[in-house]
Amino acid sequence: MCELLAMSANVPTDIVFSFTGLAERGGVTGPHVDGWGITFYEGKGSRTFKDAHPSSQSLIARLIKSYPIKSEVVISHIRQANRGEVALENTHPFSRELWGRYWTYAHNGQLSDYLPHFPVSRFRPVGDTDSELAFCWLLEQLVKRFGDTPPEDMQSVFRYAAALAEQIRTLGVFNMILTDGEHLLCFCSNNLCHITRRAPFGKAKLIDTDVVIDFDKETTPKDVVTVIATRPLTDNEAWQLMTPGQWKLFARGELLCEGQPG
Amino acid sequence: MCELLAMSANVPTDIVFSFTGLAERGGVTGPHVDGWGITFYEGKGSRTFKDAHPSSQSLIARLIKSYPIKSEVVISHIRQANRGEVALENTHPFSRELWGRYWTYAHNGQLSDYLPHFPVSRFRPVGDTDSELAFCWLLEQLVKRFGDTPPEDMQSVFRYAAALAEQIRTLGVFNMILTDGEHLLCFCSNNLCHITRRAPFGKAKLIDTDVVIDFDKETTPKDVVTVIATRPLTDNEAWQLMTPGQWKLFARGELLCEGQPG
């Protein structure tokens, strides 16, 4: 199992508080010691920090915890390897360019007998995880369905991506987060939850380490920030647990649409 | 104008010494204040650090200077914007996946009236620089020539990439570095030079800041390390200046093949 973390916000927001909690699970409060990564979008641009070392010991993780990169969309992942050796090329999140946008993806779970289900040619995995291959296959299906030109209706693209995720879920556990830098799709297989913070803001206390934040001092009344995680990161807020097969699409911190299996 | 820096080595080697000199040109000894980026390959995996702030002031650049990431191939770039605004999506190096490898590229120079020359569909630019569009077009030509399956003879792929670079050079100044994580192609339009360090190693002194390194203490007798830069980084070594249209292909620190225009 791995841990996922993502954020969608209507103003550039730093994720230092949530990442501080997540990073503890990489070797201190959790067993996820096989690397970690985080992707920040700033406008259409993105940058990814990755390390094949445990996040609780990583110099780069320390930088992220102390350096408030302001971002509208963030995806992060800490890894406990099951498929694929511990190596940089197997470290999430994975990114590819499609339709002039960087698409970024992270997966929590494990798939079985998946190879015959994921023929790819245009998008190929660099590493040897089930996760990256499933991502490549998913993007390839988007191109087959919508073509080489960026479609206007991106909601229909993400609805189709959710339907593909439902197909992938038949092969094992597939909690997934996918973004084009604007939209953020969360697909739940067994463990995924989220919280949307908006005015009036209160205090939040991390579960994994002794840190409290007063969001009222860090935000403006118009801020809307949704955080998605494998398990709740704070113990004094009402996280919404997602159900198997459920998906939600966020943009600028707000829920755009959602769906259930069947 | 911008500054390029690249490395090809036969053992994982850190680039702290050379990057320390380059980073000074980002706002201290040089005018390149519009961002910087560096890509490290570790096996097939890669990670890129980018910042739209001057490298001489960047917290992340400070991390890179103090954190010896060992790598066989590195590409770095500091930017003085001419085409495209100062933004993360316009910051080099640019990367795309092709044939199951991450391809990374950086460009120094400026092109004119280039738009009609670079039709793209499969690989699209995310930002609005001439550099990224030329990269997308170049990769698209590789797919047109060699197809969707990774070719066996990668030298012929890079020979073709050099011929494409020669075409692009007719549109302006095009100093370019391109890698698939194993091979490193350097194409010179007007400013590019390189040095290959091997035993017996000596001392080297940076031009841009008062740092001396004794490579004899940092290396083993079998190490071969080639460094490529826009302008020489040290003042007590014999850098080889490349000539307009000349290209060189390196792998594991050694020169594989080279060519001249026409």
Coordinates of C-alpha atoms in Angstrom, one line a residue:
Chain A
M1 CA 0.0 0.0 0.0
C2 CA 1.0 3.6 -0.6
E3 CA -0.3 6.9 0.4
L4 CA -1.8 9.5 -1.9
L5 CA -2.3 13.2 -1.3
A6 CA -3.7 15.8 -3.6
M7 CA -5.0 19.4 -3.6
S8 CA -7.2 21.5 -5.7
A9 CA -7.5 25.2 -4.8
N10 CA -9.0 28.4 -6.3
V11 CA -5.9 30.4 -5.3
P12 CA -2.2 29.4 -5.3
T13 CA -1.9 27.6 -2.0
D14 CA 1.0 25.8 -0.3
I15 CA 0.6 22.2 0.9
V16 CA 3.3 22.4 3.5
F17 CA 0.9 21.5 6.3
S18 CA -0.6 18.4 4.7
F19 CA 2.7 17.2 3.2
T20 CA 4.3 17.4 6.7
G21 CA 1.7 14.9 7.9
L22 CA 2.1 12.7 4.8
A23 CA 5.9 12.7 4.9
E24 CA 5.8 11.2 8.4
R25 CA 4.1 8.1 7.0
G26 CA 7.2 7.6 4.9
G27 CA 9.2 5.8 7.6
V28 CA 8.0 7.3 10.9
T29 CA 4.3 6.6 11.5
G30 CA 3.9 4.5 8.4
P31 CA 5.9 1.8 6.5
H32 CA 6.1 3.6 3.2
V33 CA 9.9 3.8 2.8
D34 CA 10.4 3.1 -0.9
G35 CA 10.4 6.7 -2.1
W36 CA 8.1 9.5 -2.6
G37 CA 7.2 12.3 -5.1
I38 CA 5.2 15.5 -5.4
T39 CA 4.1 17.5 -8.4
F40 CA 3.2 21.2 -8.2
Y41 CA 1.3 23.0 -10.9
E42 CA 1.9 26.7 -11.3
G43 CA -0.3 27.8 -14.1
K44 CA 0.3 25.4 -17.0
G45 CA 3.8 24.6 -15.8
S46 CA 4.6 21.9 -13.4
R47 CA 7.5 20.6 -11.4
T48 CA 8.0 17.3 -9.7
F49 CA 10.3 16.5 -6.8
K50 CA 11.1 12.8 -6.4
D51 CA 13.3 10.7 -4.2
A52 CA 13.8 7.0 -4.0
H53 CA 14.6 7.4 -0.3
P54 CA 12.1 7.5 2.6
S55 CA 10.3 10.8 2.8
S56 CA 10.9 11.1 6.5
Q57 CA 14.7 11.2 5.9
S58 CA 14.8 12.9 2.6
L59 CA 16.7 16.2 2.2
I60 CA 14.4 17.2 -0.6
A61 CA 11.3 16.4 1.5
R62 CA 12.8 18.7 4.2
L63 CA 13.0 21.4 1.5
I64 CA 9.4 20.9 0.5
K65 CA 8.3 21.1 4.1
S66 CA 10.1 24.4 4.6
Y67 CA 9.6 26.0 1.2
P68 CA 6.0 27.1 0.6
I69 CA 5.5 26.5 -3.2
K70 CA 2.1 28.1 -4.0
S71 CA 0.1 25.9 -6.4
E72 CA -3.4 25.4 -7.6
V73 CA -3.0 21.7 -8.1
V74 CA -0.7 19.3 -6.3
I75 CA -0.4 15.5 -6.4
S76 CA 1.9 13.6 -4.0
H77 CA 2.6 9.9 -3.3
I78 CA 4.7 7.9 -0.9
R79 CA 5.5 4.4 -1.9
Q80 CA 5.8 1.0 -0.4
A81 CA 7.0 -1.0 -3.3
N82 CA 5.0 -4.1 -4.4
R83 CA 5.3 -4.2 -8.2
G84 CA 8.6 -2.9 -9.6
E85 CA 11.9 -2.4 -7.8
V86 CA 12.8 0.7 -5.7
A87 CA 14.1 3.1 -8.3
L88 CA 13.6 6.6 -9.5
E89 CA 11.8 5.5 -12.6
N90 CA 9.2 3.6 -10.5
T91 CA 8.5 6.6 -8.2
H92 CA 5.1 8.3 -8.6
P93 CA 3.7 10.7 -9.7
F94 CA 4.1 9.9 -13.4
S95 CA 3.7 12.7 -16.0
R96 CA 3.1 12.8 -19.7
E97 CA 2.2 15.6 -22.1
L98 CA -1.1 15.3 -23.9
W99 CA -2.9 18.0 -25.9
G100 CA -0.4 20.6 -24.8
R101 CA -0.9 20.0 -21.1
Y102 CA 1.1 18.0 -18.6
W103 CA -1.0 15.1 -17.2
T104 CA 0.1 13.8 -13.9
Y105 CA -1.1 10.7 -12.1
A106 CA -0.5 8.6 -9.0
H107 CA -1.9 5.2 -8.0
N108 CA -2.4 3.4 -4.7
G109 CA -3.1 -0.3 -4.9
Q110 CA -1.9 -3.3 -6.8
L111 CA -3.2 -5.0 -10.0
S112 CA -3.0 -8.7 -11.0
D113 CA -2.5 -10.3 -14.4
Y114 CA -2.7 -6.9 -15.9
L115 CA -0.2 -7.1 -18.8
P116 CA -2.6 -8.4 -21.5
H117 CA -5.1 -5.7 -20.6
F118 CA -2.8 -2.8 -21.3
P119 CA -1.4 -2.8 -24.9
V120 CA 0.4 0.5 -25.5
S121 CA 2.4 2.0 -28.3
R122 CA 2.2 5.8 -28.2
F123 CA 2.6 6.2 -24.4
R124 CA 5.1 3.7 -23.0
P125 CA 6.2 3.1 -19.4
V126 CA 9.8 3.9 -18.6
G127 CA 9.8 1.9 -15.4
D128 CA 8.3 -1.5 -14.6
T129 CA 5.3 -0.8 -12.3
D130 CA 1.7 -1.8 -13.0
S131 CA 0.8 1.8 -12.1
E132 CA 2.8 3.5 -14.9
L133 CA 1.6 1.0 -17.5
A134 CA -2.0 1.6 -16.5
F135 CA -1.5 5.4 -16.8
C136 CA 0.0 5.0 -20.3
W137 CA -2.9 2.7 -21.3
L138 CA -5.4 5.2 -20.0
L139 CA -3.9 8.1 -21.9
E140 CA -3.8 6.0 -25.0
Q141 CA -7.5 5.3 -24.7
L142 CA -8.1 9.1 -24.3
V143 CA -6.4 9.7 -27.6
K144 CA -8.3 6.9 -29.3
R145 CA -11.5 8.3 -28.1
F146 CA -10.9 12.1 -28.5
G147 CA -8.2 12.3 -31.1
D148 CA -5.0 14.4 -31.4
T149 CA -6.6 17.8 -31.0
P150 CA -7.5 19.1 -27.5
P151 CA -11.2 18.5 -26.9
E152 CA -13.3 21.5 -25.7
D153 CA -15.4 19.6 -23.2
M154 CA -12.8 18.4 -20.7
Q155 CA -15.5 17.2 -18.3
S156 CA -16.4 14.5 -20.8
V157 CA -12.7 13.5 -21.0
F158 CA -12.5 13.0 -17.2
R159 CA -15.9 11.1 -17.2
Y160 CA -14.4 8.7 -19.7
A161 CA -11.2 8.5 -17.6
A162 CA -13.3 7.5 -14.6
A163 CA -15.0 4.8 -16.8
L164 CA -11.6 3.5 -17.7
A165 CA -10.6 3.5 -14.0
E166 CA -13.6 1.4 -13.3
Q167 CA -12.4 -1.1 -15.9
I168 CA -8.9 -1.1 -14.3
R169 CA -10.4 -1.7 -10.9
T170 CA -11.6 -5.1 -12.0
L171 CA -7.9 -6.1 -12.0
G172 CA -7.2 -5.3 -8.3
V173 CA -7.0 -2.2 -6.1
F174 CA -7.0 1.0 -8.0
N175 CA -7.2 4.3 -6.0
M176 CA -6.1 6.9 -8.5
I177 CA -5.6 10.6 -8.8
L178 CA -5.3 12.2 -12.3
T179 CA -4.9 15.8 -13.3
D180 CA -4.3 17.9 -16.4
G181 CA -3.2 20.8 -14.1
E182 CA -6.7 22.3 -14.0
H183 CA -9.1 19.4 -13.3
L184 CA -8.4 16.8 -10.6
L185 CA -10.0 13.4 -10.8
C186 CA -10.1 11.2 -7.7
F187 CA -11.2 7.5 -8.2
C188 CA -11.7 5.4 -5.2
S189 CA -11.2 1.6 -5.1
N190 CA -11.1 1.2 -1.3
N191 CA -9.3 4.1 0.4
L192 CA -9.7 7.7 -0.5
C193 CA -11.2 10.7 1.4
H194 CA -11.4 14.4 1.0
I195 CA -12.2 17.6 2.8
T196 CA -13.0 21.0 1.4
R197 CA -12.0 24.0 3.5
R198 CA -13.6 27.4 3.0
A199 CA -14.6 30.3 5.2
P200 CA -15.1 30.3 8.1
F201 CA -11.7 28.6 8.5
G202 CA -10.7 26.9 11.8
K203 CA -7.8 25.1 13.3
A204 CA -6.6 21.7 12.1
K205 CA -4.3 19.3 13.9
L206 CA -2.2 16.6 12.1
I207 CA -2.6 13.0 13.2
D208 CA 0.9 11.9 12.3
T209 CA 2.9 14.6 14.0
D210 CA 2.3 17.2 16.6
V211 CA 1.5 20.2 14.3
V212 CA -1.5 22.5 14.5
I213 CA -2.4 25.1 11.9
D214 CA -4.9 28.0 12.1
F215 CA -6.1 28.3 8.6
D216 CA -7.9 31.5 9.5
K217 CA -4.5 33.2 9.7
E218 CA -3.2 31.6 6.4
T219 CA -6.1 32.3 4.1
T220 CA -8.5 34.9 2.7
P221 CA -12.3 34.6 3.0
K222 CA -12.6 33.7 -0.7
D223 CA -10.2 30.7 -0.6
V224 CA -11.5 27.3 -1.4
V225 CA -9.1 24.4 -0.9
T226 CA -9.9 20.7 -1.3
V227 CA -7.4 18.1 0.0
I228 CA -7.7 14.5 -1.0
A229 CA -5.8 11.7 0.9
T230 CA -5.7 7.9 1.3
R231 CA -6.6 8.4 5.0
P232 CA -7.6 11.5 6.9
L233 CA -4.6 13.7 7.8
T234 CA -6.2 15.6 10.6
D235 CA -8.2 14.3 13.6
N236 CA -10.4 17.3 14.3
E237 CA -12.1 17.8 10.9
A238 CA -14.9 16.0 9.1
W239 CA -13.2 14.1 6.2
Q240 CA -15.6 12.6 3.6
L241 CA -14.8 9.0 3.0
M242 CA -15.3 7.8 -0.6
T243 CA -16.9 4.5 -1.5
P244 CA -15.6 1.8 -3.8
G245 CA -16.0 2.8 -7.5
Q246 CA -17.0 6.4 -6.6
W247 CA -15.2 9.2 -8.4
K248 CA -15.2 13.0 -8.0
L249 CA -13.9 15.7 -10.3
F250 CA -12.6 18.9 -8.7
A251 CA -11.4 22.2 -10.2
R252 CA -10.4 25.4 -8.4
G253 CA -11.2 23.6 -5.1
E254 CA -14.9 23.0 -6.0
L255 CA -16.6 19.7 -6.9
L256 CA -17.5 19.8 -10.6
C257 CA -19.2 16.4 -11.0
E258 CA -19.1 12.9 -9.5
G259 CA -20.3 9.4 -10.2
Q260 CA -20.9 5.9 -8.8
P261 CA -20.3 2.5 -10.4
G262 CA -23.0 1.0 -12.5
Chain B
M1 CA 21.1 34.3 -24.6
C2 CA 21.0 31.6 -22.1
E3 CA 23.6 29.2 -20.6
L4 CA 23.7 25.5 -21.2
L5 CA 25.5 22.9 -19.1
A6 CA 25.5 19.1 -19.6
M7 CA 27.4 16.0 -18.4
S8 CA 27.9 12.5 -19.6
A9 CA 29.8 10.1 -17.3
N10 CA 30.7 6.4 -17.1
V11 CA 30.0 6.3 -13.4
P12 CA 27.3 8.2 -11.4
T13 CA 29.0 11.5 -10.8
D14 CA 27.8 14.7 -9.1
I15 CA 27.8 18.0 -11.0
V16 CA 28.0 20.2 -7.9
F17 CA 31.2 21.8 -9.0
S18 CA 30.1 22.8 -12.5
F19 CA 26.6 23.8 -11.4
T20 CA 28.1 26.1 -8.8
G21 CA 29.9 28.0 -11.5
L22 CA 26.8 28.0 -13.8
A23 CA 24.4 29.2 -11.1
E24 CA 26.6 32.3 -10.5
R25 CA 25.8 33.3 -14.1
G26 CA 22.1 33.4 -13.1
G27 CA 22.2 36.9 -11.6
V28 CA 25.8 37.4 -10.2
T29 CA 28.4 37.1 -13.0
G30 CA 25.8 36.8 -15.8
P31 CA 22.5 38.4 -16.7
H32 CA 20.5 35.1 -16.9
V33 CA 17.8 35.9 -14.3
D34 CA 14.7 34.5 -15.8
G35 CA 14.8 31.0 -14.3
W36 CA 16.8 27.9 -14.5
G37 CA 16.4 24.1 -14.5
I38 CA 18.4 20.9 -14.2
T39 CA 17.6 17.3 -15.1
F40 CA 19.4 14.4 -13.5
Y41 CA 19.2 10.8 -14.9
E42 CA 19.6 8.0 -12.5
G43 CA 19.4 4.8 -14.6
K44 CA 16.2 5.2 -16.8
G45 CA 14.6 7.5 -14.2
S46 CA 15.0 11.2 -14.2
R47 CA 14.2 14.2 -12.1
T48 CA 14.1 17.8 -13.0
F49 CA 14.4 20.8 -10.6
K50 CA 13.1 24.1 -12.0
D51 CA 12.6 27.5 -10.7
A52 CA 11.4 30.7 -12.4
H53 CA 13.6 32.7 -10.1
P54 CA 17.3 33.6 -10.6
S55 CA 19.6 30.6 -9.9
S56 CA 21.9 32.7 -7.8
Q57 CA 19.0 33.4 -5.3
S58 CA 17.0 30.2 -5.6
L59 CA 16.6 28.0 -2.5
I60 CA 16.3 25.0 -4.7
A61 CA 19.6 25.9 -6.5
R62 CA 21.2 26.1 -3.1
L63 CA 19.9 22.6 -2.4
I64 CA 21.4 21.3 -5.7
K65 CA 24.8 22.9 -4.8
S66 CA 24.9 21.2 -1.4
Y67 CA 23.3 17.8 -2.3
P68 CA 25.5 15.7 -4.5
I69 CA 23.0 13.8 -6.7
K70 CA 25.0 11.2 -8.5
S71 CA 24.0 10.9 -12.2
E72 CA 25.3 9.5 -15.5
V73 CA 23.6 12.2 -17.6
V74 CA 22.7 15.8 -16.6
I75 CA 21.3 18.7 -18.6
S76 CA 21.0 22.2 -17.1
H77 CA 20.0 25.6 -18.4
I78 CA 19.7 29.1 -17.0
R79 CA 17.5 31.4 -18.9
Q80 CA 17.4 35.0 -20.1
A81 CA 14.0 35.2 -21.6
N82 CA 13.6 36.3 -25.2
R83 CA 10.6 34.3 -26.6
G84 CA 7.9 33.5 -24.1
E85 CA 7.2 35.1 -20.7
V86 CA 9.0 34.2 -17.5
A87 CA 7.0 31.3 -16.2
L88 CA 7.6 27.7 -15.1
E89 CA 6.1 26.2 -18.3
N90 CA 8.8 28.2 -20.3
T91 CA 11.7 27.0 -18.2
H92 CA 14.1 24.5 -19.7
P93 CA 15.0 21.7 -19.8
F94 CA 11.9 20.2 -21.5
S95 CA 11.1 16.5 -21.3
R96 CA 8.9 14.1 -23.1
E97 CA 8.6 10.3 -23.1
L98 CA 9.3 8.6 -26.4
W99 CA 9.9 4.8 -26.9
G100 CA 9.8 4.2 -23.2
R101 CA 12.6 6.6 -22.4
Y102 CA 12.5 10.2 -21.1
W103 CA 14.0 12.5 -23.6
T104 CA 15.3 15.8 -22.3
Y105 CA 16.3 18.9 -24.2
A106 CA 17.6 22.4 -23.6
H107 CA 18.2 25.2 -26.2
N108 CA 20.3 28.4 -26.2
G109 CA 19.6 30.9 -28.9
Q110 CA 16.6 32.4 -30.7
L111 CA 14.6 31.5 -33.8
S112 CA 12.8 33.8 -36.2
D113 CA 9.6 33.2 -38.3
Y114 CA 9.6 29.7 -37.1
L115 CA 5.9 28.9 -36.6
P116 CA 5.1 27.7 -40.1
H117 CA 8.2 25.4 -40.0
F118 CA 7.0 23.4 -36.9
P119 CA 3.6 21.8 -37.4
V120 CA 3.0 19.4 -34.5
S121 CA 0.2 17.1 -33.4
R122 CA 1.4 14.3 -31.3
F123 CA 3.9 16.3 -29.2
R124 CA 2.6 19.7 -28.3
P125 CA 4.3 22.6 -26.4
V126 CA 2.8 23.5 -23.1
G127 CA 4.5 26.9 -22.9
D128 CA 5.0 29.4 -25.6
T129 CA 8.7 29.4 -26.4
D130 CA 10.3 28.7 -29.8
S131 CA 12.6 26.2 -27.9
E132 CA 9.8 23.9 -26.7
L133 CA 8.0 24.0 -30.1
A134 CA 11.3 23.0 -31.9
F135 CA 11.7 20.1 -29.4
C136 CA 8.2 18.9 -30.1
W137 CA 8.7 19.1 -33.8
L138 CA 12.0 17.3 -33.6
L139 CA 10.5 14.4 -31.6
E140 CA 7.6 14.2 -34.1
Q141 CA 10.1 13.9 -37.0
L142 CA 11.8 11.0 -35.1
V143 CA 8.5 9.2 -34.8
K144 CA 7.7 9.8 -38.5
R145 CA 11.1 8.4 -39.5
F146 CA 11.5 5.5 -37.1
G147 CA 8.0 4.6 -36.1
D148 CA 6.3 3.8 -32.8
T149 CA 8.7 0.9 -31.8
P150 CA 12.0 1.8 -30.2
P151 CA 14.7 1.4 -32.9
E152 CA 17.8 -0.8 -32.2
D153 CA 20.3 1.6 -33.7
M154 CA 20.1 4.7 -31.5
Q155 CA 23.2 6.2 -33.1
S156 CA 21.2 6.6 -36.4
V157 CA 18.4 8.2 -34.4
F158 CA 20.8 10.9 -33.0
R159 CA 22.5 11.3 -36.4
Y160 CA 19.0 12.2 -37.8
A161 CA 18.3 14.5 -34.8
A162 CA 21.6 16.3 -35.7
A163 CA 20.4 16.7 -39.3
L164 CA 17.1 18.1 -38.0
A165 CA 19.0 20.5 -35.8
E166 CA 20.9 21.7 -38.9
Q167 CA 17.6 22.5 -40.5
I168 CA 16.4 24.4 -37.4
R169 CA 19.7 26.3 -37.4
T170 CA 18.6 28.0 -40.7
L171 CA 16.0 29.8 -38.6
G172 CA 18.3 31.5 -36.1
V173 CA 20.7 30.5 -33.3
F174 CA 20.3 27.0 -32.2
N175 CA 22.7 25.6 -29.7
M176 CA 21.1 22.4 -28.4
I177 CA 21.5 19.5 -26.0
L178 CA 19.4 16.4 -26.3
T179 CA 19.4 13.2 -24.4
D180 CA 17.5 9.9 -24.0
G181 CA 19.2 9.4 -20.7
E182 CA 22.0 7.3 -22.3
H183 CA 23.2 9.3 -25.3
L184 CA 23.9 13.0 -25.2
L185 CA 23.8 15.0 -28.4
C186 CA 25.4 18.4 -28.5
F187 CA 24.7 20.6 -31.5
C188 CA 26.6 23.9 -31.9
S189 CA 25.2 26.9 -33.6
N190 CA 27.7 29.5 -32.3
N191 CA 28.6 28.8 -28.6
L192 CA 29.3 25.4 -27.2
C193 CA 32.4 23.8 -25.8
H194 CA 33.3 20.6 -23.9
I195 CA 36.0 19.0 -21.9
T196 CA 36.6 15.3 -21.1
R197 CA 38.2 14.6 -17.8
R198 CA 40.0 11.2 -17.2
A199 CA 43.0 9.9 -15.3
P200 CA 45.4 11.5 -14.4
F201 CA 43.0 14.0 -12.9
G202 CA 44.1 17.4 -11.8
K203 CA 42.8 20.5 -10.1
A204 CA 40.2 22.8 -11.7
K205 CA 39.3 26.4 -10.8
L206 CA 36.0 27.9 -11.6
I207 CA 35.9 31.2 -13.5
D208 CA 32.7 32.5 -12.0
T209 CA 33.3 32.0 -8.3
D210 CA 36.3 31.3 -6.2
V211 CA 36.1 27.5 -6.0
V212 CA 38.9 25.0 -6.7
I213 CA 38.4 21.3 -6.9
D214 CA 41.0 18.5 -6.9
F215 CA 39.3 15.9 -9.1
D216 CA 42.1 13.4 -8.2
K217 CA 40.5 13.2 -4.7
E218 CA 36.9 12.9 -6.0
T219 CA 37.3 10.2 -8.7
T220 CA 38.7 6.7 -9.4
P221 CA 41.2 6.1 -12.2
K222 CA 38.5 4.5 -14.4
D223 CA 36.2 7.6 -14.3
V224 CA 35.5 9.4 -17.6
V225 CA 33.4 12.5 -17.3
T226 CA 32.6 14.9 -20.2
V227 CA 31.2 18.3 -19.4
I228 CA 29.5 20.5 -22.1
A229 CA 28.9 24.2 -21.6
T230 CA 28.0 27.4 -23.5
R231 CA 31.3 28.9 -22.4
P232 CA 34.2 27.3 -20.4
L233 CA 33.5 27.0 -16.7
T234 CA 37.2 26.7 -15.6
D235 CA 40.2 28.8 -16.6
N236 CA 43.0 26.3 -16.1
E237 CA 41.8 23.5 -18.4
A238 CA 41.8 23.0 -22.2
W239 CA 38.1 23.3 -23.3
Q240 CA 37.4 22.3 -26.9
L241 CA 35.3 24.9 -28.7
M242 CA 32.8 23.6 -31.2
T243 CA 32.3 25.2 -34.6
P244 CA 29.0 26.3 -36.2
G245 CA 27.0 23.3 -37.4
Q246 CA 29.3 20.8 -35.6
W247 CA 27.6 18.1 -33.5
K248 CA 29.0 15.4 -31.1
L249 CA 27.4 12.4 -29.6
F250 CA 28.6 11.2 -26.2
A251 CA 27.7 8.2 -24.1
R252 CA 29.2 7.1 -20.7
G253 CA 31.6 10.1 -21.0
E254 CA 33.1 9.0 -24.3
L255 CA 32.6 10.5 -27.8
L256 CA 30.7 8.0 -29.9
C257 CA 30.5 10.0 -33.2
E258 CA 30.5 13.5 -34.6
G259 CA 29.7 15.5 -37.7
Q260 CA 30.1 18.8 -39.5
P261 CA 27.6 20.6 -41.7
G262 CA 27.4 19.7 -45.4

